Each structure stands twice: as C-alpha cells, then as structure tokens.
XYZ file of C-alpha atoms in Angstrom:
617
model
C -14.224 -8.657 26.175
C -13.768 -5.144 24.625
C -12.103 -2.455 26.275
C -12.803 1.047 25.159
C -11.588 4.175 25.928
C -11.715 7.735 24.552
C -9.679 11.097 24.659
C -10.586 14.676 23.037
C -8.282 16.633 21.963
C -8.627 19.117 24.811
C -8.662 17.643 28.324
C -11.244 21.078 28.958
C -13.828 21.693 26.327
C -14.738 25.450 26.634
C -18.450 26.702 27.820
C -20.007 28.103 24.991
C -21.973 27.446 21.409
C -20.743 25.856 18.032
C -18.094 24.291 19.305
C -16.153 22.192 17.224
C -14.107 19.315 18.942
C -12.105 15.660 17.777
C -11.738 12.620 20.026
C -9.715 9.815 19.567
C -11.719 5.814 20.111
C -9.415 3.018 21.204
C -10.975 -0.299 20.751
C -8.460 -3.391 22.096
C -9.778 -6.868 22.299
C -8.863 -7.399 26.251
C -7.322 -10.864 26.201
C -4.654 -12.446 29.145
C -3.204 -14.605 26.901
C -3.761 -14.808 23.253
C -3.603 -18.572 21.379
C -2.668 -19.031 18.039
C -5.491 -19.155 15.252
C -4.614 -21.761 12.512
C -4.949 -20.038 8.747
C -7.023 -21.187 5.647
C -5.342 -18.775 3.564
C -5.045 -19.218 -0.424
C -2.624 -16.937 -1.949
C -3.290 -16.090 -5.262
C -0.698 -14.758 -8.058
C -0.536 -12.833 -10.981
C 1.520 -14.431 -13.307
C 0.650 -12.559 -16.691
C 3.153 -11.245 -19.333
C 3.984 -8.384 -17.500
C 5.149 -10.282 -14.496
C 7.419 -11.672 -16.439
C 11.002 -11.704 -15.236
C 11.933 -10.193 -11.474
C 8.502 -9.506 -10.511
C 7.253 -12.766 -10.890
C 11.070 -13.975 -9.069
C 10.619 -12.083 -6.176
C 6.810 -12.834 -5.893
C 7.000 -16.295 -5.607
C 10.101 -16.116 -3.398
C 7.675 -13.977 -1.126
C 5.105 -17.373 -1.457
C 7.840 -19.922 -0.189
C 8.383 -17.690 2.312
C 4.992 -17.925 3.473
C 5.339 -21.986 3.096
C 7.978 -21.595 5.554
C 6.179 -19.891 8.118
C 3.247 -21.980 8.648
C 2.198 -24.717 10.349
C 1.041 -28.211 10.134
C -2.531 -27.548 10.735
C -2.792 -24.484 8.405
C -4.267 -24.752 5.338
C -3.126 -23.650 2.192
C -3.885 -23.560 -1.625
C -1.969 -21.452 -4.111
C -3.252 -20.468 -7.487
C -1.704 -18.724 -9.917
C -3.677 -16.817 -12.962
C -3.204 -15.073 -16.637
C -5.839 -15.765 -18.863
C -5.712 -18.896 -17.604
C -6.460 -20.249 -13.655
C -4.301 -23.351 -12.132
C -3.930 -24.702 -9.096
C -0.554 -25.215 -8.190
C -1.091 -26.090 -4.655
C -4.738 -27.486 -4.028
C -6.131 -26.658 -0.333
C -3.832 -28.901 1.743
C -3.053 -28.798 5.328
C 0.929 -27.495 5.345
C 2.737 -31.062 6.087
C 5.252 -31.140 3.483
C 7.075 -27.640 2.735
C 9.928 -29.332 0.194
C 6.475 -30.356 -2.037
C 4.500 -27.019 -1.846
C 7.335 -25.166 -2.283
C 8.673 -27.222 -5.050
C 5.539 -26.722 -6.773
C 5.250 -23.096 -6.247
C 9.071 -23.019 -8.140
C 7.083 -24.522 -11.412
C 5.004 -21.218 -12.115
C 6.368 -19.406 -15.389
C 4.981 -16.211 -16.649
C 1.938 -16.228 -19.071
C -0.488 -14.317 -20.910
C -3.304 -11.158 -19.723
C -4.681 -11.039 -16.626
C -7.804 -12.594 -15.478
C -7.777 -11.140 -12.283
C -11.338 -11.885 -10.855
C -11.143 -15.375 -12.154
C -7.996 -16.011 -10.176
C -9.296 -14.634 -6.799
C -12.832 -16.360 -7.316
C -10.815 -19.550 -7.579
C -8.766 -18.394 -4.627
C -12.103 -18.186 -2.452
C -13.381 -20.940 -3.669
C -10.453 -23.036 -2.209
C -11.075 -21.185 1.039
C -14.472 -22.149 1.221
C -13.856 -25.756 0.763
C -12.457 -25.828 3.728
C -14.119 -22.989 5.620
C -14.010 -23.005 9.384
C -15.299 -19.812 11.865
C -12.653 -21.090 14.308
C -9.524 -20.481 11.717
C -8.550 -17.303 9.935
C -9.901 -17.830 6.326
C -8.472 -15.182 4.062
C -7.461 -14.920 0.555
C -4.473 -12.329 -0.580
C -4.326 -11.771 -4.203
C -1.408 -10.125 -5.373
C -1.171 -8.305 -9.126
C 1.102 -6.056 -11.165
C -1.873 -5.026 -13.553
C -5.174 -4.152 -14.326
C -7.930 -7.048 -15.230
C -8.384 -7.101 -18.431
C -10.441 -10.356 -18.848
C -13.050 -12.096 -17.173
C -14.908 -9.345 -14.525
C -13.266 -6.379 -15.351
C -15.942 -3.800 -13.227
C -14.237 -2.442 -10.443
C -18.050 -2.081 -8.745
C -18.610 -5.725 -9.147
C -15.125 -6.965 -7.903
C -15.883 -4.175 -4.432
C -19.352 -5.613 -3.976
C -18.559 -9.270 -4.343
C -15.672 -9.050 -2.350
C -17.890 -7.697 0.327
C -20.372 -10.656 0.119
C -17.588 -12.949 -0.062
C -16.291 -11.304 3.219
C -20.117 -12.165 4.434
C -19.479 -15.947 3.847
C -16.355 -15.841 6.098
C -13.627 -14.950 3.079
C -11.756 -11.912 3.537
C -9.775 -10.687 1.052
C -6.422 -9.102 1.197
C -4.835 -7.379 -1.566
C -1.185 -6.514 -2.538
C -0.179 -3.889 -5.281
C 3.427 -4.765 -7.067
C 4.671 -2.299 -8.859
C 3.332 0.474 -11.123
C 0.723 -0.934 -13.108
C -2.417 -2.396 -10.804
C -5.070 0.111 -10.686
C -5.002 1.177 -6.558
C -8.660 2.480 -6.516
C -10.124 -1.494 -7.053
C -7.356 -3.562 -4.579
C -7.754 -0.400 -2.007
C -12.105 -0.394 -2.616
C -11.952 -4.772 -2.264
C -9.931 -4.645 0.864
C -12.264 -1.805 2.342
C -15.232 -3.917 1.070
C -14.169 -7.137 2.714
C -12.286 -5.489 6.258
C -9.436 -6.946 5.196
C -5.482 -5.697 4.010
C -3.932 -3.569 1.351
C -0.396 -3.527 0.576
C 1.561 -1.825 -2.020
C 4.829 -3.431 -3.264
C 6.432 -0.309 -4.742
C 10.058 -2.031 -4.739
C 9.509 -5.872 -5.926
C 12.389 -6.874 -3.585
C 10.432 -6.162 -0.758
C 7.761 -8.558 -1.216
C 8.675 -11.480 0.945
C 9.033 -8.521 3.810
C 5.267 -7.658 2.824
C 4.397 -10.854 3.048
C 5.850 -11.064 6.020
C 3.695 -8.008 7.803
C 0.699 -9.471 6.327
C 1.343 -13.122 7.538
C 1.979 -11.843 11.497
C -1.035 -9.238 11.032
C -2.976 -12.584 10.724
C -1.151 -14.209 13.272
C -2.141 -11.608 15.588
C -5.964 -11.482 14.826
C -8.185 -11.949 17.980
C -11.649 -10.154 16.905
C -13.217 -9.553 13.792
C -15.958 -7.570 12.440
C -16.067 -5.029 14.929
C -18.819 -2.926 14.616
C -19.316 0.385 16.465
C -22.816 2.318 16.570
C -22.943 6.093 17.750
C -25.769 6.914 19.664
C -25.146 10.621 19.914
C -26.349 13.017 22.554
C -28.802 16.259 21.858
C -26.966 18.647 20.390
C -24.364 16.835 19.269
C -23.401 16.019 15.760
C -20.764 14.225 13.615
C -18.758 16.276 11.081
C -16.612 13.690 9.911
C -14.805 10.135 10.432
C -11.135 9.980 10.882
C -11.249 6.467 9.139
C -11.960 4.700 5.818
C -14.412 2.431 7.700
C -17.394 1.953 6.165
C -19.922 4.039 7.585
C -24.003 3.235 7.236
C -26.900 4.067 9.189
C -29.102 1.921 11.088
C -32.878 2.160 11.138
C -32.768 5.337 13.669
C -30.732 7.240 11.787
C -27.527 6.428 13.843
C -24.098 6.029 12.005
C -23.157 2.106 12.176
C -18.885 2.127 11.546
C -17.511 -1.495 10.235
C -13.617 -1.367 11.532
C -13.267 -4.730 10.320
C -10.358 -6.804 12.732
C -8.706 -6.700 16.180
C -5.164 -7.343 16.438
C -3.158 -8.252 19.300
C -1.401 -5.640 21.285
C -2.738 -3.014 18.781
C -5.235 -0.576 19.570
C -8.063 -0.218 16.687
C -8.537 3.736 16.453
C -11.110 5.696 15.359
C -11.232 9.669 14.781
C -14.346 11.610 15.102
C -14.939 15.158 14.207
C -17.805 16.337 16.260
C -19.767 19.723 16.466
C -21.665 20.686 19.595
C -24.588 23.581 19.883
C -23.873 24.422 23.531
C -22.157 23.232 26.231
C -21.741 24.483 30.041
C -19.434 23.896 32.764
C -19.589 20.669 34.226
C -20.062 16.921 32.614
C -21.169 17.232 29.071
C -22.413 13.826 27.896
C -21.890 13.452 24.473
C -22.564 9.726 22.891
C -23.355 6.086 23.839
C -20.818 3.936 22.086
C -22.309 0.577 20.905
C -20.241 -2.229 19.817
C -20.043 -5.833 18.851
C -17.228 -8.459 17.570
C -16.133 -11.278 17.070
C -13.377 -11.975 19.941
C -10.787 -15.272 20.579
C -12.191 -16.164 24.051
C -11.248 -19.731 26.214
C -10.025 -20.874 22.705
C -13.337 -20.427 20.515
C -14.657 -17.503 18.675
C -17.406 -16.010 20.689
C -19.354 -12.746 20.199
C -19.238 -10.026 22.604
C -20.997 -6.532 22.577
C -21.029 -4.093 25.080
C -22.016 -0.493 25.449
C -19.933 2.758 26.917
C -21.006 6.350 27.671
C -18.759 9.129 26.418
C -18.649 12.237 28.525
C -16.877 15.536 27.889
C -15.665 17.585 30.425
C -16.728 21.287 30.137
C -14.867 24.609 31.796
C -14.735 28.189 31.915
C -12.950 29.922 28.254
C -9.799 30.946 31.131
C -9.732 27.308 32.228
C -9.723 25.701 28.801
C -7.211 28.118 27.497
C -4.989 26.891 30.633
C -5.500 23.171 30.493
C -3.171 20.908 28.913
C -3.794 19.792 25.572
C -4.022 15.406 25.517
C -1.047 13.946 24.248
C -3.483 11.957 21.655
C -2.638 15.264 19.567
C 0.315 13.258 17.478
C -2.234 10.531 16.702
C -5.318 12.270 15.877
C -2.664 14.660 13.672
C -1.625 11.742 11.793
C -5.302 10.639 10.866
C -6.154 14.508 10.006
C -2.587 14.291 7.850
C -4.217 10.975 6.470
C -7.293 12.476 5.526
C -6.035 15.568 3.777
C -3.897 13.686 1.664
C -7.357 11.712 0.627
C -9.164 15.102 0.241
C -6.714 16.624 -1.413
C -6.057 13.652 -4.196
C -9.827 13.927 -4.672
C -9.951 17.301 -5.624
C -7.001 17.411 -8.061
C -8.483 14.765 -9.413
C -11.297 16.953 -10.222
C -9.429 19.792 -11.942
C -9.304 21.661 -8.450
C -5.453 21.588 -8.226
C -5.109 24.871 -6.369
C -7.320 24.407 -3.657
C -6.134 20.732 -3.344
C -2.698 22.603 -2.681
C -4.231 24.688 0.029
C -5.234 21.905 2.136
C -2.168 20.073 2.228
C -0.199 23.552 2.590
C -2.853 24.840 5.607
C -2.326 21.489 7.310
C 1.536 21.780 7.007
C 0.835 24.895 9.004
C -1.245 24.284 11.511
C 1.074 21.285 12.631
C 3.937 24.044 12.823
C 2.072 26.438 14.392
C 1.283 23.581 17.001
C 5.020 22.975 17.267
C 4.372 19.236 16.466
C 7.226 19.354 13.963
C 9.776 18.640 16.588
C 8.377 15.071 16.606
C 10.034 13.525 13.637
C 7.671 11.386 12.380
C 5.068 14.289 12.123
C 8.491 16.373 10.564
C 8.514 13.553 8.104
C 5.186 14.109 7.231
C 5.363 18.186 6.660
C 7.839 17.092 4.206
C 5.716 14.748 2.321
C 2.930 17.277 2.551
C 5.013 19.575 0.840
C 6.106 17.442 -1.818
C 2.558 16.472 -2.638
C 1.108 19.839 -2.324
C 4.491 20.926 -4.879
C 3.849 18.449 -7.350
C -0.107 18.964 -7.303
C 0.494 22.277 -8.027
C 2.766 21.125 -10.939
C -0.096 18.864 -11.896
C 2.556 16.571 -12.239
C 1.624 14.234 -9.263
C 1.970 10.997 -11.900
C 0.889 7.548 -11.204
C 3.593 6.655 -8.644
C 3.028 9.896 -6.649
C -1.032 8.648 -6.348
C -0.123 4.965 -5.377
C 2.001 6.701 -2.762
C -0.097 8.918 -1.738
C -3.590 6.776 -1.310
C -1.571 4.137 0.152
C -0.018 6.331 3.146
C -3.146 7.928 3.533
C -4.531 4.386 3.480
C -2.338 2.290 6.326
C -3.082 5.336 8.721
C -6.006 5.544 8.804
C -6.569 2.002 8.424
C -3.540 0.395 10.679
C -2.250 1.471 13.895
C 1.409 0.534 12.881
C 4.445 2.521 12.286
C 6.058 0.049 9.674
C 3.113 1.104 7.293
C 2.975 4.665 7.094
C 4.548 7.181 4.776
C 5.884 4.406 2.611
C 7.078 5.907 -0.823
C 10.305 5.638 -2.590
C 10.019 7.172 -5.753
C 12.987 9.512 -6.868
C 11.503 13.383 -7.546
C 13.229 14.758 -10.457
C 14.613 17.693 -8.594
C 17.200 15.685 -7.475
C 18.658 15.824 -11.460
C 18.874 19.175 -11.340
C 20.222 19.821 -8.148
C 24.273 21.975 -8.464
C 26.820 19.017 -8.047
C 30.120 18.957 -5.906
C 33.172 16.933 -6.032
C 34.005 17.485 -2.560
C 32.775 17.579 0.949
C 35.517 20.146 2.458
C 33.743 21.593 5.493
C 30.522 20.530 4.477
C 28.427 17.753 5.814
C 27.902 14.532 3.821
C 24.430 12.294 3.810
C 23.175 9.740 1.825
C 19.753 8.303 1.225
C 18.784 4.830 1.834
C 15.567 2.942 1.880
C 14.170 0.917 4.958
C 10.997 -0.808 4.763
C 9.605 0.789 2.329
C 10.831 4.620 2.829
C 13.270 6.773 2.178
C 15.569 7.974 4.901
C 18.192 10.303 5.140
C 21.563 9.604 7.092
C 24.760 11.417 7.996
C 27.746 9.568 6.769
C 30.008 12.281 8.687
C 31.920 11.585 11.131
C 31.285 13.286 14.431
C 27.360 13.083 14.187
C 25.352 9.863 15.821
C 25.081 7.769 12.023
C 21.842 6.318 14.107
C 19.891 9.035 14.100
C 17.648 10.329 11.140
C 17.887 13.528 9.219
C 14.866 15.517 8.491
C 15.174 16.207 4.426
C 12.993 16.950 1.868
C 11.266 14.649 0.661
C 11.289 16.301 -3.309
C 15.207 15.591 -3.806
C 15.505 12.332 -1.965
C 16.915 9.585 -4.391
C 17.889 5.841 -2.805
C 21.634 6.057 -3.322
C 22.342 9.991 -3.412
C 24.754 11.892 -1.783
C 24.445 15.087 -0.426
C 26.430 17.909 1.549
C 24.818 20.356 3.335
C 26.584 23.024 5.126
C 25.551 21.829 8.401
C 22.771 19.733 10.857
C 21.249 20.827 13.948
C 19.579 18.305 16.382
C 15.926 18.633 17.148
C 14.837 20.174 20.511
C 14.721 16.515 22.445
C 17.533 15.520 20.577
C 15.992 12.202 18.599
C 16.796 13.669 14.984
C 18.717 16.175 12.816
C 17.694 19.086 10.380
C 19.783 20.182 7.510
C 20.504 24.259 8.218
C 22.108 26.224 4.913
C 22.591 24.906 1.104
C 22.333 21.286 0.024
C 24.764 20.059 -3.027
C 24.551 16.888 -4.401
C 27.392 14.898 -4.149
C 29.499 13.258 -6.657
C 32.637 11.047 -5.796
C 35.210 11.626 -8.417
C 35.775 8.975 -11.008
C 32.585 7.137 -9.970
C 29.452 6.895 -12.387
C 27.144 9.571 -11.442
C 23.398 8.109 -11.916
C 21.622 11.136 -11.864
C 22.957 13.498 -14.244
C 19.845 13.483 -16.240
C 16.698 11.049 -15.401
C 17.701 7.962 -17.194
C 16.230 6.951 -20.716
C 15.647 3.925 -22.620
C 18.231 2.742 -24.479
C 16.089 1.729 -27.311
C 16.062 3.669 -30.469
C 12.549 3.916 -31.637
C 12.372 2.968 -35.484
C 8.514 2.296 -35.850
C 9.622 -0.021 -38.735
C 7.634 -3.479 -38.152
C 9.765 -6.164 -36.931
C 11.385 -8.820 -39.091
C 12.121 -12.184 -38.016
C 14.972 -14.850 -38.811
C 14.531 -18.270 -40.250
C 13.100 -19.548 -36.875
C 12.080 -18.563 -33.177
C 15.940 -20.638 -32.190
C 17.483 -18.023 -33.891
C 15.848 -14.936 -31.942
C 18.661 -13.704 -29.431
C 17.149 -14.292 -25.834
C 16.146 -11.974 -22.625
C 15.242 -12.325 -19.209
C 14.084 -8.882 -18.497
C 11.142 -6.849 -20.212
C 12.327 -3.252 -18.855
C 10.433 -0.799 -20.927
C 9.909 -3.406 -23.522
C 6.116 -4.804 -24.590
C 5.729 -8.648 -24.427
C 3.699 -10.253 -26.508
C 2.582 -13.860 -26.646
C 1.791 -16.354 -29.106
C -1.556 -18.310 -29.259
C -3.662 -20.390 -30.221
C -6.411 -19.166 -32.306
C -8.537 -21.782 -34.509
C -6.314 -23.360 -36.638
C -3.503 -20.210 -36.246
C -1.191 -19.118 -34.457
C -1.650 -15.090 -33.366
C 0.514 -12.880 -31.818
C -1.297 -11.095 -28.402
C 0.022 -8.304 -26.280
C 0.010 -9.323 -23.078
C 2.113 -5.842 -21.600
C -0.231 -3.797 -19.339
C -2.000 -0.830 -21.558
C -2.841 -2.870 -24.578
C -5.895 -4.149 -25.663
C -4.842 -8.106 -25.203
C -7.759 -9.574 -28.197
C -6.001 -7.159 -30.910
C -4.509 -8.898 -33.527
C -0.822 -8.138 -34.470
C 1.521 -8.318 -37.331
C 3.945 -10.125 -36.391
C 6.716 -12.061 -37.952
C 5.540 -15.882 -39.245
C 8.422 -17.426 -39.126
C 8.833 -17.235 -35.265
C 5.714 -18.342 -34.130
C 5.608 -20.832 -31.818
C 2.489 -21.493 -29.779
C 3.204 -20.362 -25.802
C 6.140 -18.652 -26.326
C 6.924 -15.220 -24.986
C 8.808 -12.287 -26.501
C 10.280 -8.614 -25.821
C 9.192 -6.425 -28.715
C 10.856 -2.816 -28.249
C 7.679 -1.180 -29.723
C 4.465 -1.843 -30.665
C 2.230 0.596 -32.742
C -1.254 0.880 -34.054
C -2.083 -0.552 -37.164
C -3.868 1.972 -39.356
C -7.221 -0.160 -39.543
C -7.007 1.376 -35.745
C -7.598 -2.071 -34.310
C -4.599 -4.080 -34.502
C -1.050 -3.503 -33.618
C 2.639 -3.917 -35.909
C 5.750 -5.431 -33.526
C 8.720 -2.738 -34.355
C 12.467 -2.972 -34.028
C 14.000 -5.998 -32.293
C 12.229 -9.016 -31.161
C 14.006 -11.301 -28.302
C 12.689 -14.627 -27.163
C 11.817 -14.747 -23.680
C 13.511 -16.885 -21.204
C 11.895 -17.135 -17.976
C 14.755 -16.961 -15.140
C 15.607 -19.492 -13.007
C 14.751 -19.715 -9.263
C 17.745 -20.537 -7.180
C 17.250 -22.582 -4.151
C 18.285 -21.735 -0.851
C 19.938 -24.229 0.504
C-alpha cells in the first residue's frame, strides 16, 4: 500500500479570508521488506568526435562499472552512437562480466551525433526483452547536441513519453558543457524517469553509481495523484516539475513518476483559501494510484485520503509553532525561484529575475533559516545567481547548474543531488593575494560529489566541519585566509567574519592569476599538411581544439567537423595529402569559407590517437 501524509506550513491556519497557505505531501510506498527487482537496462553512449579523449575514458569506465554491479538475471545491452549506431553488447542476461566488459573497452570515438537514433536503438533492445515484473529503463548519456537523425527537441519529449507508455523509461545524463539541458531535462520529465548532469567527467562512474541504486531501490511506479479540492479552495501553484493535467472534471491529475525505497516522494502545493473559521477546515480529497512491489509481483494499488486544516483565532495562530516541514518546503520554494528566475532572464527581464532570487534570500533570513547550513548554502548560491543575472553574464555553465539544482529538488528527495555546481566564478582572479597566513585563518576549497565545499586547514578549528563561503569566489584548489570563523548557533558549521585574501604559497605556481587561456596562437592561415597522415605529430586530447573527421563521400574522401557548434555536412578545405578515410584529427581553428558554407582547417593539424583504457586488475 501507499501511505500518505501531509503538513502545512503552520500547525494553526488563521480565521479569516484570502488566505494564502503551502503544505507539504509525503507519498512512501509502505513495504516490510523490499525484494530486489532484476533490471533490463540498455545504456546508451555518445561516442562522437567531441567525446573524444577523457570524456569518452571516463564514460565507459562509468559502463564497466555498471557491468560490475549487476547480476546474473539482469539484462543488459549497450550501444554506442555517432552518426553511426552499434551494438556492442546485444540484450544479454549479465553472466559473463570479463566479455561485456571487454567489449565495452573496444568503443573508440567517432563522428556527429545521432542522438535519437542511438536511444531508439537503446529502447528497442529494452523492448525485446520487456517484462512489467523487471525495471526496464534506458539511460542515454551525451556530451552534445543531436545534430543528425531527429533533431526536434518536441519530438524526442513526446516520444520519450510514449515510449515511457510501453514500459521504457528513459534516463538521461548530461557530460560536460555541450548537451543542450532543456531536451535531456524535458525527456526525463516526459518519461518519469532521471536526469543527471556530469559537470566533472571524473565523476561519472559515481553518477552512475546514484543512478544504478536509485533503480535498485524502485518499489512503485507511475504514481499518480488527483486533487479533489474543497469549496473555496484553490491551487496557486505546484512545488514540483511533475506533470500536471486535468481530468474530465476539471481536477489537476499530478504524474510523480517512481517510488523509491526509504525515500519519501514530496509534493509542494501552494494553495489559496476564500474563508476559513475556527475549527476543522477540510480542504482536499487526495486520490492516488501506482504501481507498488507487493508479495513479489507488481500490483496496482489506489487509495484515497482527506486533507483537513486546522483553523484558530489570529492570537492563536500567531502563537503556534511553525511545522518543522519549513526547511523542506523552503528548499522546493528555493527550487522554484531558481526556475522562475532563469525563465525570466531568459526573456530579457534580468532585473526582476534578480529580485526574486534576492527577495527569497531574504525571506529565508528573516525566517532565521540560515543557521541551517544547507539552507546557508543555498543563500549563497542565490546570491551568486541573482549577481551574475544581473551581470547578464550567467553563461552556459551557470544555466546547466542552475536548472539542474533546481531540477534534483524538486524532483528527488536526496541530499547527494542538490546544489551540485563546480564551476570557478571569475572573482576569484581578481581577488588581493597574500603570501602569508600570520594571524589569519587559512581554508581551501575542495569538491565532494559534485560541489564545492569550503574547509579550514587551520589548526585549532574541527577540519570536519564546513565553512559557509561564497559561493562567487570558490575555486576547487584555492586557498584563502580570512581574518577569522565563527561557529553557527548549534554549532554544525562555520562562517567567515572580516576580509578574505586569497592565498598563495611562495614558490608554488599560482593557477589563478588571470583565468587561463589557450595556448594556441590563432593564425587563420589554412592548414598545410606533410607528405602523409604518418607524418602528422599525434594527440590524445582535443582541449579547445575542433576535430574533424575524414569520410567517405562517393568516390572521395571529405573532411567533416565533427566538434560540437559546427554544421557536421559542410565541406572543408582540408589538406589532401593526409586523408585517410576514419581517421580523426585536432585542428586548432576552423573558419568559414567565404562561399559562407564550408569551412578552411587553420594552423596545426595533429592526428588523433584514441587513449588507451587501462585495466584494473
């Protein structure tokens, strides 16, 4: 069964009209003992040019990984996808781990990406061996955008949503920079499932990981919850990036997708109410249905629950203690300003995307919530959003950061997932330096799981606890000194009181003296080649580089971009005499040609050597 269970964010709702009011749904699949579903899951890679090198390393690392972990009545197929799909691992139940993984080592880098060809395939594998009783899902993992075969984000949303329909959800995992966040974010919303977003490649196989015992952990699925709301009462707004519909009478229908294990499913409402007087205020019938793990099949259960407010005097209201759901319905309001507020500066409206992020900072002080650190963690990222907003200077990295935080809260009920972001703001270059810590106090930035974290190196301070910081000069691997810390008012973390210097050990190589450039000098003179593609000096990293690829086309061989941001069926000039069909190179600039639709390779062209994959032994 289903238990459910509610909270507002006053324990006393005061006796009047137009009140305004949030509550908090828990949903929990109420199971004794939980077995273990078996997996149908088909991972699905991008291996296109601009994989190439560590990306595609650590992403296929992050696969064996996943070989490791499962069992020999999972199922799994692997496919792998540029412009062209293959199979490396046909659906197989998971009975020899040296041969899977073997096969996974065989994947090299390739051409443009074909996304939607590569996760049809992926599904396709699923559904070949289909079974209600087994968690069928498909992740699909890319560093780009898809630039062949469906490229429509609205096509790859609504057929991952019927896919999701047939039994094939669809999880999706952002590496990187480059993948366009609004499509992987829309297909996982579309099909309940996962999104994920790699920002440091090393981290994949922990990823992985998460995503692997999030499965492990599934005992309901498509959980649907309909409000039947009282007179009177309406809904302002959803807490949530469930999909919402309506049903026939009008009522909103919320898909919240999966149940996991020992993890409440929450849901925010926002609710207005004409009038209310003292006593029992009944203010909605909660209807829901799912698909729940029970005597070791997959049975459907439904169920319905009333939800009653109580309702006081103004005095005893004002006197009763707020619920101590404020810190999680804060974190879903946090969750949903950061949406709003992308939204709107996406729209031009910079300034009053600003205001919401900098009223909610507010509010959460005025409420004395910063004393909890995770919510102190989050005034700082507030702040550094709302600064760089009003910079318009947000960039791509700041947006992946910021969808994807505001994603896992409101999506997840897990603290490993939120406020995830390590990119370096570029205040920290232009912060006054110091050679020396003399009565200061010195720190140092780290990352874990996915953040970045602030420690006291110091002695005489606990090293184990965090330090609040903000968020706008934190760098993985700076130093700082402040003048001194203070603990919080329970004691569980620091704050930084007076100046902060950065700090720079004498004689060592100081990284961030100035944001670091390409080495590259930029010629724009096209490329010349030696004798033959042997003679090209060799490189197994793209960096800022473009790779192209050589082809087959007709009876020639062409020269293809296959780097993220170029259109990959433009011809190219391109030195002849290193042309070799398949092979991959590192061209340090490409330019336009001036028939505006071809490109010229410039400066030095290196052959491309995909690295090797060490075993573990």
């Amino acid at each position: 069964m289903i238990k459910t269970s509610y909270e507002f964010d006053q324990s006393i709702l005061p006796a009047g009209s137009s009140l305004k009011t949030n509550i908090l749904l828990r949903f929990r699949a109420d199971i004794a003992e939980s077995p273990r579903r078996n997996l149908n899951l088909s991972l699905v890679i991008d291996r296109s040019g601009s994989m190439a090198g560590a990306p595609l390393h650590h992403a296929l690392k992050a696969a064996e990984s996943v070989v490791d972990r499962l069992e020999p009545d999972d199922i799994l197929s692997v496919v792998v996808y540029d412009d062209e799909i293959d199979s490396v691992v046909p659906p197989q139940a998971v009975t020899n781990k040296a041969t899977l993984k073997n096969s996974i080592r065989k994947v090299r880098a390739g051409g443009i990406t074909n996304l939607s060809g590569g996760w049809l395939k992926g599904c396709e594998h699923v559904k070949t061996r289909l079974d209600p009783q087994k968690i069928n899902r498909v992740l699909l993992l890319t560093d780009g955008h898809a630039n062949m075969g469906i490229q429509d984000p609205k096509v790859l949303t609504a057929t991952s949503a019927q896919k999701a329909e047939e039994g094939i959800t669809t999880t999706t995992l952002g590496f990187a920079q480059g993948f366009n966040e609004d499509l992987l974010i829309g297909m996982a919303r579309a099909a309940t499932g996962n999104f994920y977003f790699i920002q440091s490649i090393d981290e994949a196989t922990e990823v992985f990981s998460i995503e692997l015992d999030s499965l492990r952990a599934v005992v309901g699925q498509n959980l649907k919850v309909t409000l039947e709301l009282a007179d009177g009462v309406s809904l302002s707004d959803t807490l949530s990036l469930a999909k919402v519909s309506q049903n026939d009478a009008g009522q909103a229908v919320i898909t919240l997708g999966e149940l996991y294990e020992g993890e409440d499913k929450l849901l925010g409402l926002s609710l207005a109410i004409s009038s209310a007087q003292v006593g029992e205020l009944p203010v909605m019938k909660l209807h829901y249905s799912a698909d729940v793990v029970q005597n070791d099949l997959i049975q459907s259960v439904s169920g319905t629950a009333d939800v009653i407010a109580k309702v006081g005097t103004v005095e005893e209201a004002a006197f009763a203690s707020t619920n101590n759901i404020i810190l999680e319905l804060s974190r879903l309001t946090i969750a949903k300003a950061k949406e709003t507020a992308l939204d709107l500066a996406e729209h031009g409206k910079h300034q009053q995307a600003e205001e919401i992020l900098r009223t909610v900072v507010k509010d959460l002080r005025d409420k004395g919530l910063n004393e909890n650190f995770e919510i102190a963690e989050e005034i700082d990222q507030l702040e550094y959003f709302a600064g760089r907003i009003a910079q318009k200077a947000l960039g791509n990295a700041g947006r992946k950061e910021l969808r994807d935080q505001s994603y896992q809260t409101m999506n997840r009920n897990r603290n490993d997932l939120v406020g995830r972001g390590v990119t370096a703001g570029d205040e920290v270059y232009a912060m006054p330096v110091v050679n020396e810590v003399g009565s200061g106090v010195e720190l140092h930035c780290v990352r874990e799981g996915g953040k970045l974290r602030v420690k006291v190196i110091s002695e005489g301070y606990d090293s184990t606890k965090n330090v609040q910081f903000p968020r706008s000069i934190r760098a993985e691997g700076a130093r700082y000194v402040v003048e001194e810390l203070e603990l919080s008012s329970e004691g569980t973390f620091y704050r930084v009181r007076g100046n902060i210097t950065r700090f720079a050990q004498p004689g060592a190589t100081d990284i961030f003296t100035a944001p670091r450039q390409s080495n590259v000098a930029y010629t724009g003179k096209a490329s010349k080649g030696p004798a033959s593609a042997a003679d090209l000096p060799t490189t197994d990293t793209v960096n800022d580089a473009i790779l192209v690829q050589c082809v087959k086309d007709g009876s020639k061989l062409r020269a293809r971009v296959v780097s993220d941001g170029y259109e990959p069926d433009w011809n190219m000039r391109f030195p002849r005499s290193v042309r070799e069909e398949g092979m991959l190179y590192v061209v340090d600039e490409v330019k336009t040609a001036p028939d505006g639709k071809s490109y010229i390779a410039c400066g030095e062209i290196k052959r491309f050597v995909q690295p090797t994959i060490t075993v573990s032994p």
